[in-house]
């Protein structure tokens, strides 16, 4: 093996790689992102579960190998020959896991306050490329590791036990905290160089701070209730069902509004109902109560007023989400929002629209689509 490695380094390809090794971290980062983008689909697929669990396990092992390499622990064994690649492997797994969570969270996030946590994940994803010179910083290593581990468990535990609520979120966080602290203590007791480099009290305090911040985010509904995800949501003039398909009539937006198809201006004539149609993805076998919370903006008080919560049960398993709708009559003109929430009032998404009364039924721009 050693002779093969020497031959590789002396080859034209090997020399080319060595000359351009400064680009290796970003290539490994991009590799992890592209790999997940092309291969991951549903969190409850066996393939996705195996890939994410493999990434998390290999990341933990690589952190262990990397932090003990300075102690001569792997001297004269095959692991030592590849120790220079451990930082690249750590970056690959950081990139792969954070990109996977970005992909899954993207399905859950609307332009609402839950976007804050999504933005943090995106920043982590792209910041990973800039960690190449600081990856040896053990405080940074384990802080990023814990954040990714926490996110991993909040996805996997509900998917595996087919249940999702606040208690499950707490259990997921505690599992992540226990695993991270166990890894830190194992490395700390095994590695003299690690004991000399870090303050265990300072590191654990940092981990507990991150744990507290994530739970505060959850308390204030700043984290989407993964693995649930709102696939579709818009206001409609009519919703019917035929042969297990929903036929939705809505106003199409202007051609230059390329980021959405439906018009947020709802032209309503007297006596017409206002429908809100949504589809919510849930992993197989998860059943969850979901509510449409109808809210009207009162221009006199400057506040949103809740008019009604209308609920229905989501059943997991369908690729494009469990479809459902609610409707109301005799709504006031003005701004409306329908918040799609769980029983714990965690926010899945928001459907916003403006009601404008008309004397005649609006025909222009009307389309029918099957879901």
mmCIF file of C-alpha atoms in Angstrom:
data_model
loop_
_atom_site.group_PDB
_atom_site.id
_atom_site.type_symbol
_atom_site.label_atom_id
_atom_site.label_comp_id
_atom_site.label_asym_id
_atom_site.label_seq_id
_atom_site.Cartn_x
_atom_site.Cartn_y
_atom_site.Cartn_z
ATOM 1 C CA UNK A 1 0.000 0.000 0.000
ATOM 2 C CA UNK A 2 2.817 2.399 0.893
ATOM 3 C CA UNK A 3 4.633 1.747 -2.410
ATOM 4 C CA UNK A 4 1.369 2.332 -4.306
ATOM 5 C CA UNK A 5 0.970 5.675 -2.561
ATOM 6 C CA UNK A 6 4.535 6.672 -3.485
ATOM 7 C CA UNK A 7 3.922 5.732 -7.136
ATOM 8 C CA UNK A 8 0.719 7.761 -7.117
ATOM 9 C CA UNK A 9 2.529 10.864 -5.818
ATOM 10 C CA UNK A 10 5.247 10.542 -8.479
ATOM 11 C CA UNK A 11 2.770 10.103 -11.337
ATOM 12 C CA UNK A 12 1.700 13.012 -13.567
ATOM 13 C CA UNK A 13 -1.785 12.948 -12.072
ATOM 14 C CA UNK A 14 -0.413 12.829 -8.534
ATOM 15 C CA UNK A 15 1.904 15.783 -9.160
ATOM 16 C CA UNK A 16 -1.018 17.733 -10.647
ATOM 17 C CA UNK A 17 -3.139 17.039 -7.565
ATOM 18 C CA UNK A 18 -0.325 18.117 -5.228
ATOM 19 C CA UNK A 19 0.221 21.366 -7.165
ATOM 20 C CA UNK A 20 -3.471 22.207 -6.869
ATOM 21 C CA UNK A 21 -4.093 20.849 -3.393
ATOM 22 C CA UNK A 22 -5.152 24.295 -2.165
ATOM 23 C CA UNK A 23 -8.386 23.745 -4.090
ATOM 24 C CA UNK A 24 -9.014 20.346 -2.480
ATOM 25 C CA UNK A 25 -11.164 21.604 0.449
ATOM 26 C CA UNK A 26 -13.661 23.394 -1.778
ATOM 27 C CA UNK A 27 -13.789 20.380 -4.110
ATOM 28 C CA UNK A 28 -14.564 18.091 -1.173
ATOM 29 C CA UNK A 29 -17.162 20.580 0.031
ATOM 30 C CA UNK A 30 -18.789 20.718 -3.405
ATOM 31 C CA UNK A 31 -18.529 16.946 -3.684
ATOM 32 C CA UNK A 32 -20.553 16.436 -0.503
ATOM 33 C CA UNK A 33 -23.190 18.930 -1.633
ATOM 34 C CA UNK A 34 -23.521 17.527 -5.185
ATOM 35 C CA UNK A 35 -23.634 13.948 -3.878
ATOM 36 C CA UNK A 36 -26.600 14.711 -1.616
ATOM 37 C CA UNK A 37 -28.399 16.854 -4.195
ATOM 38 C CA UNK A 38 -28.296 14.040 -6.752
ATOM 39 C CA UNK A 39 -29.092 11.153 -4.435
ATOM 40 C CA UNK A 40 -31.297 12.268 -1.528
ATOM 41 C CA UNK A 41 -35.062 12.438 -1.900
ATOM 42 C CA UNK A 42 -37.252 11.511 1.065
ATOM 43 C CA UNK A 43 -36.077 11.422 4.662
ATOM 44 C CA UNK A 44 -38.015 8.192 5.263
ATOM 45 C CA UNK A 45 -36.448 6.274 2.374
ATOM 46 C CA UNK A 46 -34.150 3.444 3.460
ATOM 47 C CA UNK A 47 -31.424 4.795 1.182
ATOM 48 C CA UNK A 48 -31.585 8.300 2.704
ATOM 49 C CA UNK A 49 -31.564 6.885 6.224
ATOM 50 C CA UNK A 50 -28.534 4.694 5.501
ATOM 51 C CA UNK A 51 -26.629 7.561 3.826
ATOM 52 C CA UNK A 52 -27.260 10.042 6.651
ATOM 53 C CA UNK A 53 -26.454 7.494 9.370
ATOM 54 C CA UNK A 54 -23.271 6.510 7.496
ATOM 55 C CA UNK A 55 -22.202 10.149 7.146
ATOM 56 C CA UNK A 56 -22.790 10.797 10.852
ATOM 57 C CA UNK A 57 -20.961 7.639 11.936
ATOM 58 C CA UNK A 58 -17.990 8.244 9.629
ATOM 59 C CA UNK A 59 -17.774 11.882 10.716
ATOM 60 C CA UNK A 60 -17.577 10.778 14.368
ATOM 61 C CA UNK A 61 -14.872 8.218 13.582
ATOM 62 C CA UNK A 62 -12.872 10.691 11.497
ATOM 63 C CA UNK A 63 -12.956 13.277 14.306
ATOM 64 C CA UNK A 64 -11.629 10.597 16.652
ATOM 65 C CA UNK A 65 -8.836 9.573 14.271
ATOM 66 C CA UNK A 66 -7.908 13.184 13.518
ATOM 67 C CA UNK A 67 -7.705 14.321 17.136
ATOM 68 C CA UNK A 68 -5.505 11.384 18.151
ATOM 69 C CA UNK A 69 -3.170 11.595 15.147
ATOM 70 C CA UNK A 70 -0.944 14.209 16.868
ATOM 71 C CA UNK A 71 -0.300 11.783 19.730
ATOM 72 C CA UNK A 72 1.353 9.166 17.523
ATOM 73 C CA UNK A 73 -1.560 6.850 18.263
ATOM 74 C CA UNK A 74 -1.624 5.560 14.683
ATOM 75 C CA UNK A 75 2.129 5.411 14.111
ATOM 76 C CA UNK A 76 3.276 2.481 11.973
ATOM 77 C CA UNK A 77 -0.266 1.424 11.100
ATOM 78 C CA UNK A 78 -2.203 2.098 7.913
ATOM 79 C CA UNK A 79 -4.286 4.900 9.459
ATOM 80 C CA UNK A 80 -1.155 7.057 9.794
ATOM 81 C CA UNK A 81 -0.634 7.011 6.013
ATOM 82 C CA UNK A 82 -3.914 8.804 5.453
ATOM 83 C CA UNK A 83 -3.873 11.170 8.440
ATOM 84 C CA UNK A 84 -3.175 14.172 6.202
ATOM 85 C CA UNK A 85 -6.562 13.585 4.541
ATOM 86 C CA UNK A 86 -8.588 13.620 7.770
ATOM 87 C CA UNK A 87 -9.348 17.384 7.570
ATOM 88 C CA UNK A 88 -10.635 16.898 4.010
ATOM 89 C CA UNK A 89 -12.801 13.988 5.130
ATOM 90 C CA UNK A 90 -14.211 16.087 8.001
ATOM 91 C CA UNK A 91 -15.064 18.863 5.544
ATOM 92 C CA UNK A 92 -16.693 16.374 3.182
ATOM 93 C CA UNK A 93 -18.973 15.020 5.922
ATOM 94 C CA UNK A 94 -19.720 18.511 7.281
ATOM 95 C CA UNK A 95 -20.636 19.578 3.743
ATOM 96 C CA UNK A 96 -22.647 16.426 2.988
ATOM 97 C CA UNK A 97 -24.687 16.539 6.200
ATOM 98 C CA UNK A 98 -25.334 20.277 6.207
ATOM 99 C CA UNK A 99 -26.338 20.192 2.528
ATOM 100 C CA UNK A 100 -28.695 17.265 3.214
ATOM 101 C CA UNK A 101 -30.409 19.239 5.965
ATOM 102 C CA UNK A 102 -30.600 22.317 3.720
ATOM 103 C CA UNK A 103 -32.332 20.154 1.093
ATOM 104 C CA UNK A 104 -34.833 18.763 3.619
ATOM 105 C CA UNK A 105 -35.404 22.099 5.378
ATOM 106 C CA UNK A 106 -35.963 23.846 2.058
ATOM 107 C CA UNK A 107 -39.138 21.792 1.663
ATOM 108 C CA UNK A 108 -40.314 22.961 5.084
ATOM 109 C CA UNK A 109 -39.580 26.668 4.903
ATOM 110 C CA UNK A 110 -41.871 29.409 3.706
ATOM 111 C CA UNK A 111 -41.015 33.113 3.712
ATOM 112 C CA UNK A 112 -41.797 33.264 7.416
ATOM 113 C CA UNK A 113 -39.962 33.417 10.695
ATOM 114 C CA UNK A 114 -38.824 29.785 10.310
ATOM 115 C CA UNK A 115 -36.554 31.073 7.544
ATOM 116 C CA UNK A 116 -34.121 32.216 10.266
ATOM 117 C CA UNK A 117 -33.013 28.672 11.100
ATOM 118 C CA UNK A 118 -32.874 27.763 7.415
ATOM 119 C CA UNK A 119 -30.553 30.716 6.777
ATOM 120 C CA UNK A 120 -28.291 29.529 9.607
ATOM 121 C CA UNK A 121 -28.027 26.128 7.933
ATOM 122 C CA UNK A 122 -27.215 27.721 4.572
ATOM 123 C CA UNK A 123 -24.543 29.899 6.206
ATOM 124 C CA UNK A 124 -23.063 26.800 7.835
ATOM 125 C CA UNK A 125 -23.097 25.040 4.488
ATOM 126 C CA UNK A 126 -21.107 27.767 2.745
ATOM 127 C CA UNK A 127 -18.960 28.636 5.765
ATOM 128 C CA UNK A 128 -17.688 25.058 5.651
ATOM 129 C CA UNK A 129 -15.467 25.981 2.696
ATOM 130 C CA UNK A 130 -13.767 28.661 4.796
ATOM 131 C CA UNK A 131 -13.071 26.289 7.688
ATOM 132 C CA UNK A 132 -10.182 24.628 5.898
ATOM 133 C CA UNK A 133 -7.561 26.666 7.752
ATOM 134 C CA UNK A 134 -9.359 26.438 11.109
ATOM 135 C CA UNK A 135 -10.569 22.851 11.043
ATOM 136 C CA UNK A 136 -7.849 21.924 13.554
ATOM 137 C CA UNK A 137 -9.483 24.237 16.106
ATOM 138 C CA UNK A 138 -11.114 21.747 18.443
ATOM 139 C CA UNK A 139 -13.644 24.232 19.819
ATOM 140 C CA UNK A 140 -14.866 24.902 16.294
ATOM 141 C CA UNK A 141 -14.814 21.214 15.355
ATOM 142 C CA UNK A 142 -17.027 20.074 18.183
ATOM 143 C CA UNK A 143 -19.347 23.090 18.057
ATOM 144 C CA UNK A 144 -20.136 22.438 14.387
ATOM 145 C CA UNK A 145 -20.327 18.711 15.083
ATOM 146 C CA UNK A 146 -22.900 19.228 17.851
ATOM 147 C CA UNK A 147 -25.059 21.547 15.725
ATOM 148 C CA UNK A 148 -25.079 19.011 12.887
ATOM 149 C CA UNK A 149 -25.681 16.152 15.323
ATOM 150 C CA UNK A 150 -28.654 17.968 16.883
ATOM 151 C CA UNK A 151 -30.181 18.549 13.455
ATOM 152 C CA UNK A 152 -29.525 14.910 12.499
ATOM 153 C CA UNK A 153 -31.370 13.536 15.522
ATOM 154 C CA UNK A 154 -34.341 15.908 15.129
ATOM 155 C CA UNK A 155 -34.825 14.463 11.634
ATOM 156 C CA UNK A 156 -34.096 10.814 12.338
ATOM 157 C CA UNK A 157 -35.812 10.143 15.674
ATOM 158 C CA UNK A 158 -39.344 11.209 14.562
ATOM 159 C CA UNK A 159 -38.874 9.357 11.272
ATOM 160 C CA UNK A 160 -37.829 6.122 12.986
ATOM 161 C CA UNK A 161 -40.383 6.088 15.823
ATOM 162 C CA UNK A 162 -43.245 7.460 13.647
ATOM 163 C CA UNK A 163 -44.100 10.171 16.147
ATOM 164 C CA UNK A 164 -43.539 13.928 16.234
ATOM 165 C CA UNK A 165 -44.166 16.298 19.136
ATOM 166 C CA UNK A 166 -42.347 18.485 21.654
ATOM 167 C CA UNK A 167 -41.368 15.508 23.820
ATOM 168 C CA UNK A 168 -39.754 13.776 20.818
ATOM 169 C CA UNK A 169 -37.837 16.988 20.014
ATOM 170 C CA UNK A 170 -36.530 17.135 23.593
ATOM 171 C CA UNK A 171 -35.484 13.487 23.465
ATOM 172 C CA UNK A 172 -33.730 14.075 20.123
ATOM 173 C CA UNK A 173 -31.796 17.002 21.562
ATOM 174 C CA UNK A 174 -30.766 15.066 24.667
ATOM 175 C CA UNK A 175 -29.581 12.137 22.536
ATOM 176 C CA UNK A 176 -27.484 14.499 20.459
ATOM 177 C CA UNK A 177 -26.055 16.165 23.557
ATOM 178 C CA UNK A 178 -25.223 12.808 25.157
ATOM 179 C CA UNK A 179 -23.513 11.473 22.013
ATOM 180 C CA UNK A 180 -21.492 14.656 21.514
ATOM 181 C CA UNK A 181 -20.343 14.831 25.140
ATOM 182 C CA UNK A 182 -19.474 11.118 25.091
ATOM 183 C CA UNK A 183 -17.305 11.623 21.984
ATOM 184 C CA UNK A 184 -15.605 14.684 23.501
ATOM 185 C CA UNK A 185 -14.863 12.907 26.788
ATOM 186 C CA UNK A 186 -13.594 9.802 24.971
ATOM 187 C CA UNK A 187 -11.196 11.869 22.846
ATOM 188 C CA UNK A 188 -10.195 14.034 25.814
ATOM 189 C CA UNK A 189 -9.231 11.039 27.976
ATOM 190 C CA UNK A 190 -7.438 9.299 25.077
ATOM 191 C CA UNK A 191 -5.456 12.237 23.689
ATOM 192 C CA UNK A 192 -2.780 14.100 25.689
ATOM 193 C CA UNK A 193 -2.505 16.719 22.904
ATOM 194 C CA UNK A 194 -6.220 17.440 23.161
ATOM 195 C CA UNK A 195 -6.003 17.833 26.943
ATOM 196 C CA UNK A 196 -3.130 20.286 26.483
ATOM 197 C CA UNK A 197 -4.964 22.288 23.788
ATOM 198 C CA UNK A 198 -8.446 22.796 25.216
ATOM 199 C CA UNK A 199 -10.253 23.577 28.423
ATOM 200 C CA UNK A 200 -12.873 20.880 28.891
ATOM 201 C CA UNK A 201 -15.019 23.234 30.963
ATOM 202 C CA UNK A 202 -14.926 25.907 28.250
ATOM 203 C CA UNK A 203 -15.756 23.405 25.489
ATOM 204 C CA UNK A 204 -18.679 21.851 27.353
ATOM 205 C CA UNK A 205 -19.993 25.330 28.242
ATOM 206 C CA UNK A 206 -19.968 26.195 24.528
ATOM 207 C CA UNK A 207 -21.837 23.003 23.641
ATOM 208 C CA UNK A 208 -24.462 23.644 26.337
ATOM 209 C CA UNK A 209 -24.888 27.212 25.072
ATOM 210 C CA UNK A 210 -25.616 25.946 21.556
ATOM 211 C CA UNK A 211 -28.050 23.416 23.038
ATOM 212 C CA UNK A 212 -29.857 26.186 24.918
ATOM 213 C CA UNK A 213 -30.010 28.481 21.865
ATOM 214 C CA UNK A 214 -31.539 25.759 19.661
ATOM 215 C CA UNK A 215 -34.195 25.040 22.300
ATOM 216 C CA UNK A 216 -34.990 28.761 22.529
ATOM 217 C CA UNK A 217 -35.372 28.771 18.734
ATOM 218 C CA UNK A 218 -37.789 25.855 19.048
ATOM 219 C CA UNK A 219 -39.769 27.553 21.839
ATOM 220 C CA UNK A 220 -40.288 30.665 19.711
ATOM 221 C CA UNK A 221 -41.233 28.596 16.618
ATOM 222 C CA UNK A 222 -38.071 29.592 14.729
ATOM 223 C CA UNK A 223 -37.405 25.965 13.714
ATOM 224 C CA UNK A 224 -39.700 24.276 11.171
ATOM 225 C CA UNK A 225 -41.387 21.148 12.600
ATOM 226 C CA UNK A 226 -39.292 18.709 10.593
ATOM 227 C CA UNK A 227 -39.708 16.096 9.219
ATOM 228 C CA UNK A 228 -43.097 17.589 8.302
ATOM 229 C CA UNK A 229 -42.901 19.889 5.274
ATOM 230 C CA UNK A 230 -45.427 22.034 3.433
ATOM 231 C CA UNK A 231 -45.172 21.184 -0.250
ATOM 232 C CA UNK A 232 -47.900 23.437 -1.691
ATOM 233 C CA UNK A 233 -50.072 26.241 -0.393
ATOM 234 C CA UNK A 234 -52.217 28.917 -2.058
ATOM 235 C CA UNK A 235 -55.599 30.641 -2.050
ATOM 236 C CA UNK A 236 -58.254 29.318 -4.467
ATOM 237 C CA UNK A 237 -61.765 30.040 -5.728
ATOM 238 C CA UNK A 238 -62.890 26.416 -5.697
ATOM 239 C CA UNK A 239 -61.593 23.004 -4.617
ATOM 240 C CA UNK A 240 -63.271 19.767 -5.687
ATOM 241 C CA UNK A 241 -62.355 16.097 -5.418
ATOM 242 C CA UNK A 242 -62.791 13.416 -8.051
ATOM 243 C CA UNK A 243 -61.209 9.940 -8.227
ATOM 244 C CA UNK A 244 -58.851 10.776 -5.360
ATOM 245 C CA UNK A 245 -57.610 13.882 -7.161
ATOM 246 C CA UNK A 246 -58.185 17.480 -6.134
ATOM 247 C CA UNK A 247 -59.300 19.915 -8.829
ATOM 248 C CA UNK A 248 -58.304 23.434 -7.755
ATOM 249 C CA UNK A 249 -59.497 26.624 -9.441
ATOM 250 C CA UNK A 250 -57.343 29.683 -8.795
ATOM 251 C CA UNK A 251 -56.159 32.948 -10.324
ATOM 252 C CA UNK A 252 -52.881 32.683 -12.216
ATOM 253 C CA UNK A 253 -50.384 35.457 -11.619
ATOM 254 C CA UNK A 254 -48.897 37.718 -14.273
ATOM 255 C CA UNK A 255 -46.329 36.089 -16.558
ATOM 256 C CA UNK A 256 -43.453 38.156 -15.169
ATOM 257 C CA UNK A 257 -44.076 36.903 -11.594
ATOM 258 C CA UNK A 258 -41.881 33.859 -12.173
ATOM 259 C CA UNK A 259 -41.442 32.769 -8.539
ATOM 260 C CA UNK A 260 -45.091 31.722 -8.098
ATOM 261 C CA UNK A 261 -48.034 30.701 -10.281
ATOM 262 C CA UNK A 262 -50.982 31.855 -8.147
ATOM 263 C CA UNK A 263 -52.148 35.440 -7.713
ATOM 264 C CA UNK A 264 -52.132 36.706 -4.125
ATOM 265 C CA UNK A 265 -54.910 39.190 -5.033
ATOM 266 C CA UNK A 266 -58.186 37.318 -4.576
ATOM 267 C CA UNK A 267 -61.018 38.976 -6.540
ATOM 268 C CA UNK A 268 -64.153 37.916 -4.681
ATOM 269 C CA UNK A 269 -67.753 38.547 -5.669
ATOM 270 C CA UNK A 270 -70.661 38.463 -3.238
ATOM 271 C CA UNK A 271 -71.364 35.082 -1.643
ATOM 272 C CA UNK A 272 -68.195 33.417 -2.952
ATOM 273 C CA UNK A 273 -66.203 31.142 -0.680
ATOM 274 C CA UNK A 274 -62.468 31.607 -0.138
ATOM 275 C CA UNK A 275 -60.465 28.362 -0.126
ATOM 276 C CA UNK A 276 -56.923 27.668 1.012
ATOM 277 C CA UNK A 277 -55.411 24.493 -0.452
ATOM 278 C CA UNK A 278 -52.258 22.915 0.997
ATOM 279 C CA UNK A 279 -50.291 19.704 0.754
ATOM 280 C CA UNK A 280 -48.096 18.644 3.675
ATOM 281 C CA UNK A 281 -45.408 15.979 3.389
ATOM 282 C CA UNK A 282 -44.939 13.595 6.300
ATOM 283 C CA UNK A 283 -42.801 10.430 6.520
ATOM 284 C CA UNK A 284 -44.590 7.112 6.138
ATOM 285 C CA UNK A 285 -46.822 6.097 9.070
ATOM 286 C CA UNK A 286 -46.689 9.482 10.797
ATOM 287 C CA UNK A 287 -50.150 10.879 11.544
ATOM 288 C CA UNK A 288 -50.370 14.466 12.698
ATOM 289 C CA UNK A 289 -53.101 17.030 13.251
ATOM 290 C CA UNK A 290 -52.572 20.168 11.192
ATOM 291 C CA UNK A 291 -54.533 23.399 11.410
ATOM 292 C CA UNK A 292 -55.255 26.309 9.109
ATOM 293 C CA UNK A 293 -55.247 29.426 11.273
ATOM 294 C CA UNK A 294 -57.134 32.195 9.447
ATOM 295 C CA UNK A 295 -55.994 35.715 10.330
ATOM 296 C CA UNK A 296 -57.146 39.155 9.173
ATOM 297 C CA UNK A 297 -55.042 42.291 9.381
ATOM 298 C CA UNK A 298 -56.952 45.069 11.127
ATOM 299 C CA UNK A 299 -55.695 48.367 9.649
ATOM 300 C CA UNK A 300 -57.171 50.349 12.546
ATOM 301 C CA UNK A 301 -55.287 48.508 15.290
ATOM 302 C CA UNK A 302 -52.312 47.476 13.121
ATOM 303 C CA UNK A 303 -52.591 43.889 14.375
ATOM 304 C CA UNK A 304 -53.442 40.462 12.999
ATOM 305 C CA UNK A 305 -56.703 39.077 14.376
ATOM 306 C CA UNK A 306 -57.275 35.313 14.520
ATOM 307 C CA UNK A 307 -60.720 34.448 13.181
ATOM 308 C CA UNK A 308 -60.681 30.631 13.318
ATOM 309 C CA UNK A 309 -58.527 27.491 13.518
ATOM 310 C CA UNK A 310 -59.730 24.713 11.204
ATOM 311 C CA UNK A 311 -57.973 21.361 11.534
ATOM 312 C CA UNK A 312 -57.468 18.136 9.626
ATOM 313 C CA UNK A 313 -55.220 15.112 10.047
ATOM 314 C CA UNK A 314 -52.109 14.573 7.932
ATOM 315 C CA UNK A 315 -51.186 10.996 7.002
ATOM 316 C CA UNK A 316 -47.619 10.378 5.832
ATOM 317 C CA UNK A 317 -46.313 8.463 2.855
ATOM 318 C CA UNK A 318 -47.422 10.361 -0.239
ATOM 319 C CA UNK A 319 -44.525 11.830 -2.257
ATOM 320 C CA UNK A 320 -46.199 15.181 -2.912
ATOM 321 C CA UNK A 321 -47.776 15.488 0.507
ATOM 322 C CA UNK A 322 -51.158 14.949 2.112
ATOM 323 C CA UNK A 323 -53.636 17.279 0.415
ATOM 324 C CA UNK A 324 -56.221 19.226 2.341
ATOM 325 C CA UNK A 325 -58.180 22.444 2.251
ATOM 326 C CA UNK A 326 -60.311 24.734 4.363
ATOM 327 C CA UNK A 327 -62.662 27.512 3.379
ATOM 328 C CA UNK A 328 -64.573 30.460 4.826
ATOM 329 C CA UNK A 329 -67.512 32.621 3.812
ATOM 330 C CA UNK A 330 -68.209 36.340 4.011
ATOM 331 C CA UNK A 331 -64.641 37.437 4.572
ATOM 332 C CA UNK A 332 -63.735 41.104 4.923
ATOM 333 C CA UNK A 333 -61.671 42.920 2.357
ATOM 334 C CA UNK A 334 -57.976 43.425 3.066
ATOM 335 C CA UNK A 335 -54.929 41.393 3.993
ATOM 336 C CA UNK A 336 -55.330 37.802 5.112
ATOM 337 C CA UNK A 337 -52.897 35.108 6.192
ATOM 338 C CA UNK A 338 -53.493 31.439 6.806
ATOM 339 C CA UNK A 339 -50.837 29.897 9.039
ATOM 340 C CA UNK A 340 -50.362 26.160 8.585
ATOM 341 C CA UNK A 341 -49.504 24.928 12.078
ATOM 342 C CA UNK A 342 -49.213 21.710 14.061
ATOM 343 C CA UNK A 343 -51.139 20.897 17.228
ATOM 344 C CA UNK A 344 -48.178 22.327 19.185
ATOM 345 C CA UNK A 345 -48.547 25.537 17.119
ATOM 346 C CA UNK A 346 -45.264 24.981 15.275
ATOM 347 C CA UNK A 347 -45.317 26.786 11.956
ATOM 348 C CA UNK A 348 -45.176 24.815 8.705
ATOM 349 C CA UNK A 349 -45.863 27.701 6.352
ATOM 350 C CA UNK A 350 -47.932 30.777 5.592
ATOM 351 C CA UNK A 351 -50.387 31.468 2.759
ATOM 352 C CA UNK A 352 -50.863 35.206 2.360
ATOM 353 C CA UNK A 353 -53.397 36.941 0.117
ATOM 354 C CA UNK A 354 -55.429 40.124 -0.312
ATOM 355 C CA UNK A 355 -59.222 40.020 -0.752
ATOM 356 C CA UNK A 356 -60.686 42.551 -3.166
ATOM 357 C CA UNK A 357 -64.459 42.576 -3.596
ATOM 358 C CA UNK A 358 -65.874 42.749 -7.134
ATOM 359 C CA UNK A 359 -69.400 43.175 -8.438
ATOM 360 C CA UNK A 360 -69.014 40.376 -11.017
ATOM 361 C CA UNK A 361 -67.298 36.962 -10.862
ATOM 362 C CA UNK A 362 -63.676 37.193 -11.956
ATOM 363 C CA UNK A 363 -63.048 35.081 -15.084
ATOM 364 C CA UNK A 364 -59.823 36.523 -16.440
ATOM 365 C CA UNK A 365 -56.720 34.551 -15.455
ATOM 366 C CA UNK A 366 -58.662 31.645 -13.933
ATOM 367 C CA UNK A 367 -57.079 28.199 -14.292
ATOM 368 C CA UNK A 368 -57.886 24.692 -13.089
ATOM 369 C CA UNK A 369 -55.143 22.358 -11.942
ATOM 370 C CA UNK A 370 -55.217 18.798 -10.673
ATOM 371 C CA UNK A 371 -53.266 17.776 -7.578
#
